[in-house]
Tab-separated table of C-alpha atoms in Angstrom:
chain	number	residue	atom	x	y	z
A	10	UNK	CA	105.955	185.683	-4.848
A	11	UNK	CA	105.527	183.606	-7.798
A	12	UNK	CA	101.529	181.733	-6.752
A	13	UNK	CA	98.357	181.909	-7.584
A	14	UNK	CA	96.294	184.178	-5.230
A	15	UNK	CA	92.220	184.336	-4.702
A	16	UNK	CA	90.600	187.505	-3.335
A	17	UNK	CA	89.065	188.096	-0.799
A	18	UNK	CA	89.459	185.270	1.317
A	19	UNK	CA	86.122	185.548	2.869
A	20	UNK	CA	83.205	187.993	1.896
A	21	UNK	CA	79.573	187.755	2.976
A	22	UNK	CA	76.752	189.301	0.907
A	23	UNK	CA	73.163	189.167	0.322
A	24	UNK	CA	70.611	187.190	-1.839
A	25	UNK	CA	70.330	189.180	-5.396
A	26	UNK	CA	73.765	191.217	-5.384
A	27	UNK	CA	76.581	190.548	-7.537
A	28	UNK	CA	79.856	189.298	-6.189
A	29	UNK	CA	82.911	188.947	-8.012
A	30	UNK	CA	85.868	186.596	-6.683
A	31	UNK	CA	89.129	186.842	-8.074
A	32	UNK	CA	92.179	184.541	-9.102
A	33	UNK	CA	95.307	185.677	-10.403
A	34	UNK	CA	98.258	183.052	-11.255
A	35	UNK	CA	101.637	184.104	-11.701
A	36	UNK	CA	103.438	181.090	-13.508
A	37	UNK	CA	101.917	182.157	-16.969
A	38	UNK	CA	99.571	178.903	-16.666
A	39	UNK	CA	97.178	178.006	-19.658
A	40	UNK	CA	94.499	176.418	-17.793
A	41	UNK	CA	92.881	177.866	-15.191
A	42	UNK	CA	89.937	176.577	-13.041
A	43	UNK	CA	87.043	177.521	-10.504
A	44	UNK	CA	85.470	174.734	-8.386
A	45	UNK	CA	83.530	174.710	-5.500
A	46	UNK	CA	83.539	172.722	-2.181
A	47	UNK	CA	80.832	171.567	-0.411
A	48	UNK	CA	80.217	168.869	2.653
A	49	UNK	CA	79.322	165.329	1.043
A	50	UNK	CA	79.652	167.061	-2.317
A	51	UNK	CA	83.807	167.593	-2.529
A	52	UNK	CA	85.116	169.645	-5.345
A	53	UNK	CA	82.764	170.278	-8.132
A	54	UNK	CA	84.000	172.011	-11.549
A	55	UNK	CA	82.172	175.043	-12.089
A	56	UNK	CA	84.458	176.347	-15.291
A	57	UNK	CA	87.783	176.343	-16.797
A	58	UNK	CA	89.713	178.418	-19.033
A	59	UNK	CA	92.519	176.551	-21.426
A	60	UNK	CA	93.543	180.393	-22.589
A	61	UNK	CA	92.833	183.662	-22.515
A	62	UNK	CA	89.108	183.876	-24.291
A	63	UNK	CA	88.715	180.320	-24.267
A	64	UNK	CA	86.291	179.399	-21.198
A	65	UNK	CA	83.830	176.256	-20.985
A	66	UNK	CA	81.686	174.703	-18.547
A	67	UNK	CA	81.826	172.151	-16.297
A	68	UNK	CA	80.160	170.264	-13.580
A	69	UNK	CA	77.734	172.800	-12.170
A	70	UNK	CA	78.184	176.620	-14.010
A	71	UNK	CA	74.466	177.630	-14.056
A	72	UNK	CA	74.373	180.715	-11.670
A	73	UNK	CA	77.803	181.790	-12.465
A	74	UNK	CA	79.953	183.976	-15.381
A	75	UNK	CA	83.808	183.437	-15.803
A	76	UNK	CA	86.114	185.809	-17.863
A	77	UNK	CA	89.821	185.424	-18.813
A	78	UNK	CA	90.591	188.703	-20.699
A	79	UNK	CA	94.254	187.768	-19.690
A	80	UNK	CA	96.235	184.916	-18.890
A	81	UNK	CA	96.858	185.176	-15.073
A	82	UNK	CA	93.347	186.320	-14.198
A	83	UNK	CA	90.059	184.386	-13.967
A	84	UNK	CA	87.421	186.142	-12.062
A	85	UNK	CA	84.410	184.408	-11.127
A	86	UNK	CA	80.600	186.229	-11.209
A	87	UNK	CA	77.847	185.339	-9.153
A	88	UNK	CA	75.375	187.513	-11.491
A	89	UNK	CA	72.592	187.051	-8.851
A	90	UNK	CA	73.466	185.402	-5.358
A	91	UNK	CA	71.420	182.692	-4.167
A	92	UNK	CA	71.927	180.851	-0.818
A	93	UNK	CA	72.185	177.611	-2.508
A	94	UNK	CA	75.764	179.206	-3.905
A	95	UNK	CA	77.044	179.422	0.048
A	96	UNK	CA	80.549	178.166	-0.080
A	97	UNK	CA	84.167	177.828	-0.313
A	98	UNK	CA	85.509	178.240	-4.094
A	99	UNK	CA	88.563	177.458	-4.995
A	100	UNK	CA	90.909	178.258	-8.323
A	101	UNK	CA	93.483	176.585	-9.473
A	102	UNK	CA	95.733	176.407	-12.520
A	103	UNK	CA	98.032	174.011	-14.382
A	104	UNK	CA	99.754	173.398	-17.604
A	105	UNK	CA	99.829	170.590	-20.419
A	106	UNK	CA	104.148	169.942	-20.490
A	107	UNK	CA	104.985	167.600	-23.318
A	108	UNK	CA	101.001	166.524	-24.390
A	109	UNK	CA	100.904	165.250	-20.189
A	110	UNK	CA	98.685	166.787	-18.367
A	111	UNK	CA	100.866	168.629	-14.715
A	112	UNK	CA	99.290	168.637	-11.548
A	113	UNK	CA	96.549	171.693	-10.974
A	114	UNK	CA	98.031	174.256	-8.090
A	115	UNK	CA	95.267	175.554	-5.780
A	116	UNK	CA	94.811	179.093	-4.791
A	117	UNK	CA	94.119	179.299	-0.294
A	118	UNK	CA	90.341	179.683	-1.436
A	119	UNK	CA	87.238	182.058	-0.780
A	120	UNK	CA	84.825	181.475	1.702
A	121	UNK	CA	81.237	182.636	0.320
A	122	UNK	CA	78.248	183.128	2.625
A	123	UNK	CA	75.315	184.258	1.139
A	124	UNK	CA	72.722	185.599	3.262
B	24	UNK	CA	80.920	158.917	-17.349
B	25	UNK	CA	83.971	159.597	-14.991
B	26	UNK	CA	83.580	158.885	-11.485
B	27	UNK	CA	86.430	158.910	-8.715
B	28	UNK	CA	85.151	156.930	-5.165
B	29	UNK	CA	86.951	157.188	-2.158
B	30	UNK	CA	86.279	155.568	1.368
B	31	UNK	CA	84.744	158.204	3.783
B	32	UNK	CA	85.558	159.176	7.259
B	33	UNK	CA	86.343	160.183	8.967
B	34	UNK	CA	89.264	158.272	9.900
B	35	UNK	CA	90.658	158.535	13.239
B	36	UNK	CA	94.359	157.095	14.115
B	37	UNK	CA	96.790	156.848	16.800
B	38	UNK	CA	100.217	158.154	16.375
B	39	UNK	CA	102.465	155.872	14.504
B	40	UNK	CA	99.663	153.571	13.097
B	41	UNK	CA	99.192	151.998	9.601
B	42	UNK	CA	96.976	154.278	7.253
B	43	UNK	CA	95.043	153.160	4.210
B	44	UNK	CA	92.656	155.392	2.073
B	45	UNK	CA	90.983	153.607	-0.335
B	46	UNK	CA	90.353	154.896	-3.634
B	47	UNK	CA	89.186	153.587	-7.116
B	48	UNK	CA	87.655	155.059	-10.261
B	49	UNK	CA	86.177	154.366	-13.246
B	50	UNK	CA	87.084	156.095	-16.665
B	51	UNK	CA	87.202	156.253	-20.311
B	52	UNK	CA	90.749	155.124	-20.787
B	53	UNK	CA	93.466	155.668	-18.269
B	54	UNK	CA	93.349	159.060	-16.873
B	55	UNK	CA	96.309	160.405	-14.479
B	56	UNK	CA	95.340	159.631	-11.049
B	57	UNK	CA	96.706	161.891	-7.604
B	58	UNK	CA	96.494	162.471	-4.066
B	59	UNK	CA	96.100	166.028	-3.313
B	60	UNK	CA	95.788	167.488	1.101
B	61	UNK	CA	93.876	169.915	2.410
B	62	UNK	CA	95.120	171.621	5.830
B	63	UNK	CA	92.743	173.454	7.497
B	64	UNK	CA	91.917	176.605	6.118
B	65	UNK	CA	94.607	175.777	3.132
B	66	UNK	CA	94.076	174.886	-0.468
B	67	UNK	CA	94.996	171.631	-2.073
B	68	UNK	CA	98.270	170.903	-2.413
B	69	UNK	CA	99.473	167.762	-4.380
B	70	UNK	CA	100.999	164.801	-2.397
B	71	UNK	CA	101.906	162.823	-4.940
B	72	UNK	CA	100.880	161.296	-8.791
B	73	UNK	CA	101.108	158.322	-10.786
B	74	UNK	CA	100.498	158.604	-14.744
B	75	UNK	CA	99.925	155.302	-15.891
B	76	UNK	CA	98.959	151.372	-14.622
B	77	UNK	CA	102.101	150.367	-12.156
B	78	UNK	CA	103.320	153.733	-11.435
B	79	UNK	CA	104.218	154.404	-7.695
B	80	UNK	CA	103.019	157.535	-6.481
B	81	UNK	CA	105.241	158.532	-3.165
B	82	UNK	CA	106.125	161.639	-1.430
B	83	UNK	CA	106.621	162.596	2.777
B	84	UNK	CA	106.199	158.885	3.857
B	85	UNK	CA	103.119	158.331	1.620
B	86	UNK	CA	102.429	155.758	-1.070
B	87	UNK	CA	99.482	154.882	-3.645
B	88	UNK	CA	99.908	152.253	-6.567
B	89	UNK	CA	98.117	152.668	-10.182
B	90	UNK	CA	96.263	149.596	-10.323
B	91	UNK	CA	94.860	148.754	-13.566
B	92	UNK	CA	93.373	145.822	-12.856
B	93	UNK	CA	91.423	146.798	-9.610
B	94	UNK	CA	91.207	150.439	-11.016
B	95	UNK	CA	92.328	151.579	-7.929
B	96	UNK	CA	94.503	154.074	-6.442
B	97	UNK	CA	94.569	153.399	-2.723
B	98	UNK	CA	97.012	155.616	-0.449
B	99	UNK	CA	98.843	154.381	2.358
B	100	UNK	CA	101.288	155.394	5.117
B	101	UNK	CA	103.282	153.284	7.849
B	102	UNK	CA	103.441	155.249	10.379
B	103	UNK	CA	101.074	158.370	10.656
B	104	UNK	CA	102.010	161.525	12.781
B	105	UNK	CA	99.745	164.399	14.420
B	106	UNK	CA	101.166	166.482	11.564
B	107	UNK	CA	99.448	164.288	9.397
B	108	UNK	CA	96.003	165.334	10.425
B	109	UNK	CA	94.118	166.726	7.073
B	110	UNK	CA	91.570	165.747	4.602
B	111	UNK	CA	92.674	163.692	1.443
B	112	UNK	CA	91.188	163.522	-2.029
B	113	UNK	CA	91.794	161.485	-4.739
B	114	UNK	CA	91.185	162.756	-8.227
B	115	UNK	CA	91.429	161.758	-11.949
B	116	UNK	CA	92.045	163.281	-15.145
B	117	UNK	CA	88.565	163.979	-16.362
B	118	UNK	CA	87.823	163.375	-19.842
B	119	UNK	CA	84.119	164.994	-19.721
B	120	UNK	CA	85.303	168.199	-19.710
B	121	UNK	CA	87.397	169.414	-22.249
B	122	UNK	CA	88.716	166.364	-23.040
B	123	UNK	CA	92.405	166.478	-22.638
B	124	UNK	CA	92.712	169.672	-21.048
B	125	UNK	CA	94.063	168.351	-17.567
B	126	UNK	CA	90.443	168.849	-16.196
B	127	UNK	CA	90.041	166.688	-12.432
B	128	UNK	CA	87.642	164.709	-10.943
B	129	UNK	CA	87.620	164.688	-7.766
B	130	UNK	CA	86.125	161.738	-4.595
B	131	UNK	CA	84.766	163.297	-1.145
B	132	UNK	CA	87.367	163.753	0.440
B	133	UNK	CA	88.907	161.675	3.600
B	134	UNK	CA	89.181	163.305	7.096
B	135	UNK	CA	91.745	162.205	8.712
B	136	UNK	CA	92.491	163.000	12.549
B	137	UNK	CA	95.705	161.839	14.195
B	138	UNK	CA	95.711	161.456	18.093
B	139	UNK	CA	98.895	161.433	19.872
C-alpha cells in the first residue's frame, strides 16, 4: 500500500548502543523529515532531507545521524543512546507542487525508551 | 524567529458542544498555516489548510480562518462528537529551516476529550 511506514514501532535499548529507526515513503516524495515528540515540548525538527544526499539540520539534531542514500528511505541514528533521547519519533514526507509547499504525511511513529 | 502558540489543555467537552482552539503565530512573511490530529497511538494526519490571509480551512465539520491581522489561525467546531476525542496541533511553514522547503513548526498540541 502506497504510505510511508516507520520501523519498528516500539524498541527499547540501553544507554551507549546504537539504534537505527527507519522510514520508508512510497509516493516518491522529495522531502522527508524526522521529528520528535515530547510532553510540553510537541514536535521538534530533528532533520530533513529535500533529496536523496541532501540532509540538514533542524531544531534539535545533536545526538543523532540521518542518511538518504535513496529517495523513499530516511533512517535515523542514535550513534550513542542517552536517556534524554526517550521518545516517540515521527517521519514524515511531503512535496513542493507548483513552488507551494503540500501538506507533510506522517508515518504511525516509533516509540523509543532508552534505558 | 518562527513561533506557532496554541491554547493548552486539556480541553474537556460534552457531546454536541461548541469547540474553539486557539492558535496564532508569528513569522517572517506569511507562511502556510494547518491543523493536523493525532489519535491515540496514530500519526498526524492533516485536518485541514489555509495558504494565505482569508483562506478558510474546513474539513469533517471543522473550521479555522487565516487571519492576517490577528495572525491567528483559531479552529473551531459546532458540534463536537466522542469521535472527536484527539490531540490537535497547529503548525506553520517554517522559514528557519531550509527556507522554502515546506519545513513545519509546530504549537503543543491541544488534548481534547469528548464526554458523551
Amino acid at each position: 500500500d502506497a504510505g510511508i511506514t516507520q520501523s519498528p514501532r516500539y524498541k527499547i535499548t540501553e544507554t551507549g548502543r546504537q539504534v537505527t529507526l527507519m522510514c520508508h515513503q512510497t509516493w516518491s516524495h522529495s522531502y522527508m523529515f524526522w521529528y520528535r515528540q515530547d510532553l510540553g515540548h510537541g514536535l521538534r525538527l530533528i532533520y530533513y532531507s529535500a533529496a536523496a544526499d541532501i540532509t540538514d539540520k533542524g531544531e534539535v539534531p545533536d545526538g543523532y545521524v540521518v542518511s538518504r542514500s535513496k529517495t523513499e528511505n530516511f533512517p535515523l541514528t542514535l550513534e550513542s543512546a542517552t536517556r534524554s533521547q526517550t521518545s516517540v519519533y515521527f517521519c514524515a514526507s511531503s512535496e513542493l507542487t507548483g513552488g507551494l509547499k503540500q501538506p507533510q504525511h506522517f508515518g504511525d511513529g516509533t516509540r523509543l525508551s532508552i534505558l | 524567529g518562527n513561533s506557532v502558540t496554541q491554547m493548552e489543555g486539556p480541553v474537556t467537552l460534552s457531546e454536541e458542544a461548541f469547540l474553539t482552539i486557539n492558535c496564532t503565530y508569528t513569522a517572517t512573511g506569511y507562511p502556510s498555516l494547518f491543523w493536523y490530529v493525532q489519535y491515540p497511538g496514530e500519526g498526524l494526519q492533516l485536518l485541514l489548510k489555509a495558504t494565505k490571509a482569508d483562506d478558510k480551512g474546513s474539513n469533517k465539520g471543522f473550521e479555522a480562518t487565516y487571519r492576517k491581522e490577528t495572525t491567528s489561525f483559531h479552529l473551531e467546531k459546532g458540534s463536537v462528537q466522542v469521535s472527536d476525542s484527539a490531540v490537535y496541533f497547529c503548525a506553520g511553514g517554517d522559514m528557519n529551516y531550509g527556507g522554502s522547503q515546506g519545513n513545519l513548526i509546530f504549537g503543543k498540541g491541544t488534548k481534547l476529550s469528548v464526554k458523551p
